[in-house]
XYZ file of C-alpha atoms in Angstrom:
598
model
C 29.102 -8.254 10.469
C 27.874 -5.344 8.432
C 29.872 -4.264 5.494
C 30.128 -0.463 5.764
C 32.780 -0.154 3.083
C 31.523 3.134 1.214
C 30.616 3.296 -2.332
C 30.112 7.121 -2.255
C 30.161 10.114 0.034
C 27.363 11.619 2.430
C 25.307 14.633 1.246
C 26.182 17.930 2.364
C 23.634 19.465 4.897
C 21.449 22.356 3.912
C 18.149 23.707 5.054
C 16.295 21.905 2.370
C 18.152 18.762 3.312
C 17.169 18.941 7.003
C 13.601 19.711 6.040
C 13.505 16.663 3.771
C 15.058 14.591 6.544
C 12.642 15.839 9.000
C 9.751 15.150 6.802
C 11.018 11.607 5.968
C 11.577 10.910 9.687
C 8.081 12.178 10.488
C 6.599 9.868 7.750
C 8.288 6.770 9.195
C 7.302 7.661 12.735
C 3.761 8.013 11.612
C 3.771 4.510 10.245
C 5.838 2.963 13.153
C 4.076 4.869 16.073
C 0.615 2.957 15.963
C 2.516 -0.363 15.546
C 4.898 0.222 18.329
C 1.906 0.978 20.673
C -0.520 -1.886 19.340
C -1.708 -4.720 21.346
C 1.384 -6.708 20.718
C 3.719 -3.936 21.823
C 5.596 -6.090 24.472
C 6.693 -8.632 21.943
C 7.515 -5.874 19.393
C 9.532 -3.797 21.787
C 11.286 -6.916 22.902
C 12.355 -7.834 19.488
C 13.428 -4.262 18.895
C 15.623 -4.211 21.947
C 17.112 -7.712 20.807
C 17.817 -6.190 17.391
C 19.573 -3.146 18.963
C 21.619 -5.516 21.132
C 22.621 -7.578 18.239
C 23.532 -4.447 16.344
C 25.872 -3.446 19.053
C 27.350 -6.843 18.988
C 27.914 -6.458 15.345
C 29.834 -3.195 16.211
C 31.813 -4.822 18.910
C 32.887 -7.484 16.500
C 33.916 -4.791 14.083
C 36.101 -3.116 16.670
C 37.565 -6.518 17.570
C 38.371 -7.065 13.878
C 40.126 -3.780 13.617
C 42.413 -4.610 16.646
C 42.984 -8.092 15.250
C 44.081 -6.468 11.877
C 46.724 -4.583 13.853
C 48.006 -7.571 15.744
C 48.281 -9.595 12.426
C 50.382 -7.043 10.607
C 52.613 -6.460 13.611
C 53.126 -10.294 13.633
C 54.041 -10.177 9.851
C 56.259 -7.327 10.403
C 58.078 -9.171 13.159
C 58.069 -12.453 11.037
C 56.598 -14.163 14.049
C 55.127 -17.546 12.994
C 53.762 -18.184 16.410
C 52.135 -14.723 16.463
C 50.601 -15.297 12.927
C 49.105 -18.712 13.973
C 47.688 -17.059 17.041
C 45.966 -14.455 15.010
C 44.608 -17.134 12.693
C 42.993 -18.796 15.735
C 41.540 -15.419 16.926
C 40.280 -14.858 13.462
C 38.299 -18.139 13.533
C 36.782 -16.997 16.772
C 35.720 -13.722 15.210
C 34.375 -15.485 12.162
C 32.176 -17.902 14.215
C 30.865 -15.084 16.518
C 30.094 -13.053 13.456
C 28.254 -15.958 11.857
C 26.174 -16.430 15.006
C 25.445 -12.664 15.560
C 24.564 -12.127 11.840
C 22.287 -15.032 11.707
C 20.395 -14.097 14.821
C 20.304 -10.551 13.564
C 18.788 -11.543 10.308
C 16.065 -13.613 11.854
C 15.070 -10.795 14.259
C 15.179 -8.163 11.548
C 13.097 -10.121 9.139
C 10.536 -11.026 11.844
C 10.057 -7.347 12.603
C 9.854 -6.516 8.936
C 7.116 -9.008 8.132
C 5.243 -8.389 11.446
C 5.108 -4.638 10.786
C 4.063 -5.189 7.309
C 1.379 -7.674 8.339
C -0.060 -5.364 11.017
C 0.031 -2.316 8.653
C -1.508 -4.177 5.947
C -4.330 -5.388 8.182
C -5.024 -1.844 9.407
C -5.024 -0.279 6.036
C -6.959 -3.040 4.260
C -9.524 -3.003 7.061
C -9.942 0.672 6.872
C -10.058 0.590 2.927
C -12.613 -2.293 2.724
C -14.587 -0.895 5.659
C -17.669 1.329 5.327
C -17.580 1.110 1.583
C -14.495 3.382 1.451
C -12.948 1.455 -1.365
C -15.824 2.602 -3.488
C -16.518 6.134 -2.016
C -12.715 6.886 -2.460
C -13.099 6.693 -6.132
C -15.112 9.995 -6.121
C -12.958 11.748 -3.485
C -10.145 14.022 -4.762
C -6.694 13.355 -3.560
C -3.596 11.262 -4.280
C -4.845 7.646 -3.815
C -4.567 5.996 -7.183
C -3.921 2.352 -7.288
C -4.855 1.622 -3.590
C -4.439 -1.980 -4.091
C -0.804 -1.540 -5.072
C -0.124 0.836 -2.374
C -1.189 -1.771 0.080
C 0.520 -4.779 -1.504
C 3.726 -3.182 -2.671
C 4.410 0.261 -1.027
C 3.802 -1.125 2.508
C 6.314 -3.834 1.719
C 8.953 -1.381 0.555
C 8.219 1.139 3.432
C 8.390 -1.409 6.180
C 11.337 -3.562 4.930
C 13.468 -0.449 3.889
C 12.696 1.521 7.113
C 13.966 -1.255 9.314
C 16.931 -1.839 7.201
C 17.804 1.718 7.162
C 17.219 2.107 10.957
C 19.618 -0.877 11.485
C 22.358 0.586 9.223
C 22.058 4.135 10.683
C 22.460 2.843 14.314
C 25.347 0.687 13.192
C 27.038 3.664 11.509
C 26.393 5.973 14.519
C 27.939 3.484 16.945
C 30.811 2.813 14.582
C 31.425 6.543 14.340
C 31.659 7.040 18.039
C 34.079 4.009 18.647
C 36.319 4.497 15.625
C 36.757 8.309 16.293
C 38.513 7.208 19.540
C 40.489 4.375 17.858
C 41.734 6.760 15.043
C 42.525 9.522 17.447
C 44.685 7.334 19.652
C 46.612 5.460 16.848
C 47.171 8.259 14.403
C 49.361 10.269 16.816
C 50.269 13.875 16.230
C 51.784 15.666 13.164
C 53.550 18.971 13.003
C 52.230 21.739 10.812
C 54.917 22.331 8.137
C 57.335 25.171 9.020
C 56.191 25.386 12.710
C 56.429 23.506 15.886
C 52.594 23.264 16.289
C 51.420 19.697 16.741
C 47.980 18.498 15.623
C 47.018 15.519 17.701
C 44.673 12.797 16.169
C 45.064 14.607 12.866
C 43.487 11.861 10.820
C 40.231 12.337 12.597
C 39.646 15.981 11.252
C 41.041 14.729 7.896
C 38.346 11.983 7.763
C 35.711 14.590 8.526
C 37.145 16.916 5.810
C 37.196 14.098 3.332
C 33.607 13.174 4.128
C 32.486 16.953 3.998
C 34.113 17.479 0.634
C 32.393 14.337 -0.664
C 29.092 15.618 0.823
C 28.917 18.602 -1.383
C 29.450 16.618 -4.575
C 27.420 13.577 -3.342
C 24.381 15.607 -2.645
C 24.617 17.381 -5.979
C 24.634 14.118 -7.878
C 22.199 12.426 -5.627
C 19.511 14.887 -4.973
C 17.491 14.297 -8.188
C 17.072 10.549 -7.203
C 14.127 11.076 -4.876
C 11.994 12.915 -7.500
C 12.875 10.394 -10.312
C 12.357 7.370 -7.914
C 8.811 8.679 -6.963
C 7.894 9.219 -10.568
C 9.023 5.885 -11.735
C 7.086 4.077 -8.986
C 3.945 6.086 -10.021
C 4.421 5.098 -13.565
C 4.957 1.324 -12.805
C 1.751 1.270 -10.663
C -0.228 2.842 -13.568
C 1.225 0.424 -16.079
C 0.354 -2.583 -13.825
C -3.255 -1.165 -13.281
C -3.745 -0.921 -17.014
C -2.785 -4.523 -17.687
C -4.929 -5.686 -14.688
C -7.793 -3.756 -16.152
C -7.410 -5.254 -19.626
C -7.295 -8.750 -17.950
C -10.568 -8.120 -16.100
C -12.340 -7.012 -19.218
C -10.695 -9.423 -21.620
C -14.040 -10.810 -23.193
C -15.441 -7.258 -23.919
C -12.144 -6.148 -25.351
C -11.942 -9.239 -27.616
C -15.551 -8.876 -28.929
C -15.009 -5.183 -29.714
C -11.648 -5.887 -31.344
C -10.123 -3.377 -28.971
C -6.731 -5.097 -28.740
C -5.004 -2.439 -30.794
C -6.236 0.389 -28.762
C -5.190 -1.458 -25.599
C -1.797 -2.257 -27.060
C -1.448 1.482 -27.922
C -2.444 2.540 -24.320
C -0.044 -0.035 -22.893
C 2.751 1.264 -25.210
C 2.083 4.777 -24.049
C 2.127 3.744 -20.363
C 5.299 1.715 -20.728
C 6.806 4.622 -22.560
C 6.253 6.767 -19.461
C 8.086 3.918 -17.479
C 10.993 4.118 -20.015
C 11.151 7.869 -19.653
C 11.177 7.845 -15.933
C 13.595 5.007 -15.952
C 16.065 7.029 -18.130
C 15.667 10.023 -15.904
C 16.462 7.837 -12.879
C 19.379 6.246 -14.710
C 20.878 9.804 -15.191
C 20.390 10.523 -11.596
C 22.142 7.185 -10.684
C 24.829 7.771 -13.315
C 26.121 11.008 -11.586
C 25.885 9.410 -8.141
C 27.581 6.220 -9.050
C 30.310 7.815 -11.033
C 31.273 10.131 -8.127
C 30.855 7.191 -5.626
C 33.449 5.166 -7.687
C 36.036 7.816 -7.493
C 35.314 8.439 -3.882
C 35.332 4.820 -2.973
C 38.536 4.073 -4.958
C 40.419 6.847 -3.241
C 39.311 6.005 0.280
C 41.576 2.866 0.998
C 44.594 4.645 -0.438
C 44.390 8.010 1.124
C 44.908 7.225 4.863
C 47.947 4.979 3.880
C 49.578 7.725 1.992
C 48.844 10.348 4.775
C 50.195 8.107 7.509
C 53.129 6.735 5.459
C 55.679 9.380 6.587
C 55.144 8.330 10.255
C 55.572 4.650 9.383
C 58.775 5.510 7.299
C 60.206 7.549 10.278
C 59.486 4.648 12.589
C 56.851 6.534 14.629
C 54.278 3.708 14.043
C 54.433 -0.054 13.266
C 52.945 -1.666 10.225
C 50.079 -2.997 12.359
C 49.247 0.500 13.650
C 49.494 1.948 10.091
C 46.849 -0.576 8.910
C 44.686 -0.175 11.933
C 44.670 3.605 11.275
C 43.834 3.066 7.619
C 41.053 0.693 8.444
C 39.804 2.926 11.171
C 39.904 5.838 8.675
C 37.788 3.852 6.277
C 35.318 2.802 8.938
C 34.989 6.421 10.082
C 34.306 7.884 6.675
C 32.053 4.876 5.763
C 29.891 5.848 8.786
C 29.753 9.524 7.709
C 28.854 8.457 4.130
C 25.610 6.692 5.409
C 23.204 9.210 3.783
C 24.521 8.977 0.281
C 25.259 5.194 0.584
C 21.559 4.818 1.155
C 20.051 7.771 -0.767
C 18.392 5.316 -3.199
C 16.820 3.288 -0.320
C 15.817 6.524 1.349
C 14.155 7.621 -1.776
C 12.308 4.339 -2.233
C 11.195 4.276 1.426
C 10.220 7.878 1.371
C 8.187 7.583 -1.752
C 6.386 4.443 -0.548
C 5.807 5.881 2.875
C 4.300 8.931 1.175
C 2.013 6.895 -0.990
C 0.761 4.768 1.965
C 0.201 7.822 4.205
C -1.610 9.791 1.405
C -4.055 6.739 1.081
C -4.583 6.760 4.836
C -5.032 10.438 5.044
C -7.458 10.453 2.140
C -9.528 7.884 3.811
C -9.518 9.974 7.044
C -10.537 13.037 5.050
C -13.219 11.001 3.425
C -14.681 10.173 6.880
C -14.138 13.765 8.093
C -16.044 15.120 5.122
C -19.048 13.014 6.086
C -18.819 14.249 9.732
C -18.427 17.918 9.004
C -21.275 19.869 10.618
C -23.431 21.537 8.000
C -22.121 19.763 5.063
C -24.898 18.305 2.833
C -25.001 14.499 3.533
C -27.710 11.927 3.281
C -28.547 10.450 6.728
C -28.889 6.696 6.674
C -30.236 5.147 9.865
C -32.038 2.041 11.197
C -35.503 2.647 12.652
C -37.827 0.743 14.787
C -40.395 0.549 12.001
C -40.884 -2.502 9.753
C -41.038 -0.142 6.639
C -38.504 1.660 4.467
C -38.980 5.403 4.777
C -37.451 8.046 2.740
C -37.879 11.689 3.782
C -37.107 14.729 1.700
C -34.325 12.965 -0.154
C -32.029 14.983 -2.461
C -29.597 13.107 -4.307
C -26.586 15.019 -5.975
C -23.715 14.091 -8.133
C -20.237 14.166 -6.703
C -19.770 17.695 -8.278
C -22.911 18.925 -6.353
C -25.314 18.903 -9.259
C -28.891 17.798 -8.184
C -30.353 14.600 -9.734
C -33.540 14.514 -7.779
C -35.003 16.467 -4.787
C -37.902 16.403 -2.397
C -38.372 12.718 -2.878
C -40.632 11.061 -0.269
C -41.918 7.440 -0.191
C -42.715 4.785 2.287
C -42.383 1.015 1.246
C -44.131 -1.336 3.497
C -42.953 -4.841 4.359
C -43.893 -7.431 1.871
C -44.550 -4.825 -0.971
C -43.054 -5.411 -4.524
C -42.171 -2.198 -6.130
C -40.747 -1.544 -9.656
C -38.505 1.432 -9.932
C -38.210 3.001 -13.344
C -37.032 6.399 -14.923
C -33.710 7.931 -15.476
C -30.979 5.508 -15.020
C -28.690 7.971 -13.242
C -31.300 8.658 -10.635
C -32.425 5.015 -10.138
C -28.818 3.849 -9.869
C -28.067 6.564 -7.352
C -31.146 5.577 -5.213
C -29.823 1.973 -5.200
C -26.394 3.121 -4.034
C -28.081 5.538 -1.363
C -30.019 2.785 0.260
C -26.969 0.515 0.120
C -24.943 3.167 2.002
C -22.624 3.792 -0.921
C -23.638 7.348 -1.906
C -23.640 10.033 0.708
C -23.753 13.006 -1.723
C -27.058 14.842 -1.175
C -29.435 15.526 1.713
C -32.618 14.086 3.493
C -33.026 10.936 5.614
C -33.405 7.260 4.616
C -34.797 5.226 7.510
C -34.044 1.531 7.021
C -36.370 -1.093 8.326
C -35.431 -2.151 11.844
C -35.661 -5.975 11.337
C -34.959 -8.341 8.618
C -31.769 -8.803 6.341
C -31.288 -6.817 3.240
C -29.607 -8.078 0.181
C -28.637 -5.958 -2.819
C -28.128 -7.747 -6.210
C -26.240 -5.669 -8.804
C -26.522 -5.845 -12.466
C -23.475 -8.081 -12.585
C -22.894 -9.863 -9.404
C -19.276 -10.195 -8.094
C -17.885 -13.824 -8.413
C -14.618 -14.249 -6.682
C -12.007 -16.715 -7.966
C -12.189 -19.991 -6.347
C -14.695 -22.963 -6.379
C -18.236 -22.391 -7.796
C -19.554 -23.268 -4.350
C -17.567 -20.406 -2.835
C -18.689 -17.880 -5.457
C -22.388 -18.961 -4.864
C -22.002 -18.634 -1.148
C -20.138 -15.294 -1.163
C -19.849 -13.295 1.112
C -20.442 -16.142 3.501
C -18.259 -19.350 3.808
C -19.310 -22.320 1.615
C -20.029 -24.338 4.716
C -22.756 -21.927 5.641
C -25.305 -23.533 3.219
C -26.093 -27.275 3.125
C -25.703 -29.122 -0.095
C -29.457 -29.622 -0.523
C -30.207 -26.011 -0.280
C -27.558 -25.079 -2.966
C -28.831 -27.949 -5.393
C -32.447 -26.667 -4.837
C -31.506 -23.049 -5.471
C -29.596 -24.077 -8.744
C -32.738 -26.014 -9.899
C -35.080 -22.928 -9.086
C -33.000 -20.659 -11.371
C -32.522 -23.316 -14.124
C -28.743 -24.058 -13.553
C -28.886 -27.732 -12.479
C -26.048 -28.280 -15.194
C -23.770 -26.392 -12.956
C -24.247 -28.818 -9.971
C -21.388 -31.286 -10.998
C -19.059 -28.209 -11.184
C -19.586 -26.883 -7.642
C -16.170 -27.845 -6.429
C -14.271 -26.771 -9.656
C -12.055 -23.764 -9.443
C -12.115 -21.187 -12.218
C -12.328 -17.422 -12.998
C -16.178 -17.474 -13.024
C -16.556 -13.935 -14.289
C -14.622 -14.859 -17.417
C -15.988 -18.366 -18.030
C -19.774 -17.780 -17.404
C -21.973 -15.670 -19.702
C -23.680 -12.695 -18.257
C -27.100 -14.289 -17.992
C -25.716 -17.235 -16.049
C -23.876 -14.814 -13.695
C -27.243 -12.963 -13.065
C -28.911 -16.433 -12.417
C -26.240 -17.113 -9.718
C -27.079 -13.691 -8.123
C -30.602 -15.103 -7.724
C -29.143 -18.372 -6.263
C -27.608 -16.121 -3.598
C -30.955 -14.600 -2.869
C -32.617 -18.023 -2.402
C -29.769 -19.297 -0.100
C -29.580 -16.148 2.125
C -33.372 -15.696 2.530
C -33.323 -11.968 2.951
C -36.495 -10.130 4.164
C -35.728 -7.239 1.651
C -34.276 -7.697 -1.869
C -33.032 -4.819 -3.897
C -32.470 -5.553 -7.602
C -30.560 -3.127 -9.963
C -31.097 -4.281 -13.444
C -30.462 -7.844 -12.203
C -32.460 -9.397 -15.094
C -31.436 -7.181 -18.124
C -29.543 -10.161 -19.649
C -32.877 -12.306 -19.543
C -35.379 -12.537 -22.478
C -38.781 -11.195 -21.482
C -40.223 -14.746 -20.673
C -37.080 -15.692 -18.719
C -37.372 -12.399 -16.751
C -41.002 -13.088 -15.905
C -40.234 -16.628 -14.800
C -37.320 -15.585 -12.508
C -39.335 -12.917 -10.808
C -42.266 -15.334 -10.351
C -40.010 -17.904 -8.871
C -38.675 -15.318 -6.493
C -42.170 -14.685 -5.209
C -42.934 -18.399 -4.954
C -39.804 -19.217 -2.933
C -39.780 -15.973 -0.771
C -43.416 -15.158 -0.397
C -42.928 -12.690 2.526
C -39.846 -10.848 1.097
C -40.017 -7.210 0.120
C -38.825 -6.498 -3.500
C -37.459 -3.243 -4.868
C -36.731 -3.907 -8.494
C -34.845 -1.226 -10.721
C -35.639 -2.211 -14.206
C -36.541 -0.438 -17.475
C -38.800 -3.145 -19.022
C -42.360 -1.893 -18.650
C -43.656 -5.361 -19.043
C -42.667 -6.230 -15.502
C -44.993 -3.677 -14.030
C -47.758 -6.366 -13.987
C -45.606 -8.358 -11.511
C -45.336 -5.490 -8.976
C -47.777 -3.773 -6.661
C -46.874 -0.404 -7.872
C -44.311 1.497 -10.027
C -42.174 4.442 -8.902
C -40.791 6.567 -11.828
C -37.838 8.799 -10.982
C -36.752 11.410 -13.313
C -33.963 13.898 -13.269
C -34.730 17.496 -12.184
C -35.491 19.603 -15.268
C -33.402 22.600 -14.491
C -29.724 22.701 -13.312
C -29.514 22.921 -9.534
C -26.420 22.656 -7.321
C -26.493 21.475 -3.847
C -22.888 22.246 -2.989
C -19.817 23.415 -4.918
C -19.060 26.591 -6.676
C -22.684 27.675 -7.261
C -23.774 26.899 -3.752
C -25.289 30.060 -2.062
C -26.364 30.956 1.414
C -29.477 28.743 1.158
C -27.505 25.873 -0.151
C -29.551 25.502 -3.482
C -29.806 27.847 -6.452
């Protein structure tokens, strides 16, 4: 059975309280609504109904235990051995029933928690990793820092806590309704001193009065907890991100002897955790101190209040103890908000972080679909050529990098792209669908695969075979093709290590990583190859050899090579030199006028 013995009192209602509760409920419903209506809704609704029935069974067992408590004390008062033994047998039934119900309830609740988390994680991860949002989100304003931790940690907290809170709330509401009736019937009536006026069920309003008085003080001490919990979660996420970033760039930090600066940054970030932890501790201190007083007085107060009736012989010892327990159950149900204010704060903060990430991704899509907003149009055409028309590339701020750029690259051409790195890098991202800021049209070739090779290829952790095959599964390429590709780029020494597991980005030097990028090109055999400084770690002779090898192995492929080594021009059909516009121009933003450009 659920233990609803209170540790503190419920918060007092106020306009701000109701607004906060309404906002919190709306946040949870926005997370739960799509899950409730997803394709597995029949199974989800069945599990939810079963959880509700098991919660009702828990409340029923609680009521049974309350009446058992009365019967036991009555048997003790009557010194009836047979009556005590009978209650021992009844208690054994209650225990076994409680074990069965609690075990079933636990399994159903945990299934719902992990299923909701899995569904929400799948949805949010799919959206984040889809359509390059994980990259474009970096340049979009909003509260979406540390999206990986929001998906991994905040979804877990939000789903687990929300279901736990829903169960405890329903339990307390059902307990409230049933124990009001029990307490009303067993507490009898009391006369107002000095009058003949009788107050029936007087312990019920006393329980509400006790809870209301506790509400005022409980809310005063518990209100700062939401703010401090949110701040602490943000500081924890920032600290984890800093450590993760240091781990990812460990070689560069070690070579530059940057450890003291990293330690200083880590110390500052952890100092924020300590500051927010101390602020949260102060918030907890007031709440727990008050809760201790409130909880200690709760078991004693109803006995003291009902003691005169017991002494006068108006109620038995069993009824006295039943009334005391019913009083505790009633006030415990009323104390649900403050008993769970810490969990509510965690759930609300995590739900807010999850929703803000989701909303910012929606806003990111909406910005790209807003009529009249300057955006680069990227589309597939029926032509076999790459056609760029009236292209204007801007920074995220709206400042123009290049404008009125027109070019047509024919199938099979080999083009060297040089000039300003900011412009050439942005063009690479535009063609790859990562950079929408600007205007104009890019018409991609209608047939043939396209492969983009960045300056430092991404090598996921796992076997070397998996890293080479990425983003396809390793079984997509035969062993002979992988060995041939390794031989072509001069990495036959890595053949025995194909099935080794390691962090290849840390183990392999940058030149070898770039060579593995060309292994992927040879394995995937694309019709169009886009290189962004993909040979800058090579010496001039090695750079020439790798390009000539590419032409030899993929004679019909089109190559667009962004490089700033002029000696490579002889290996290409032509060279495009892209420079930044001379004067400052803005496509959108504060300086945007009626014509869009100044």
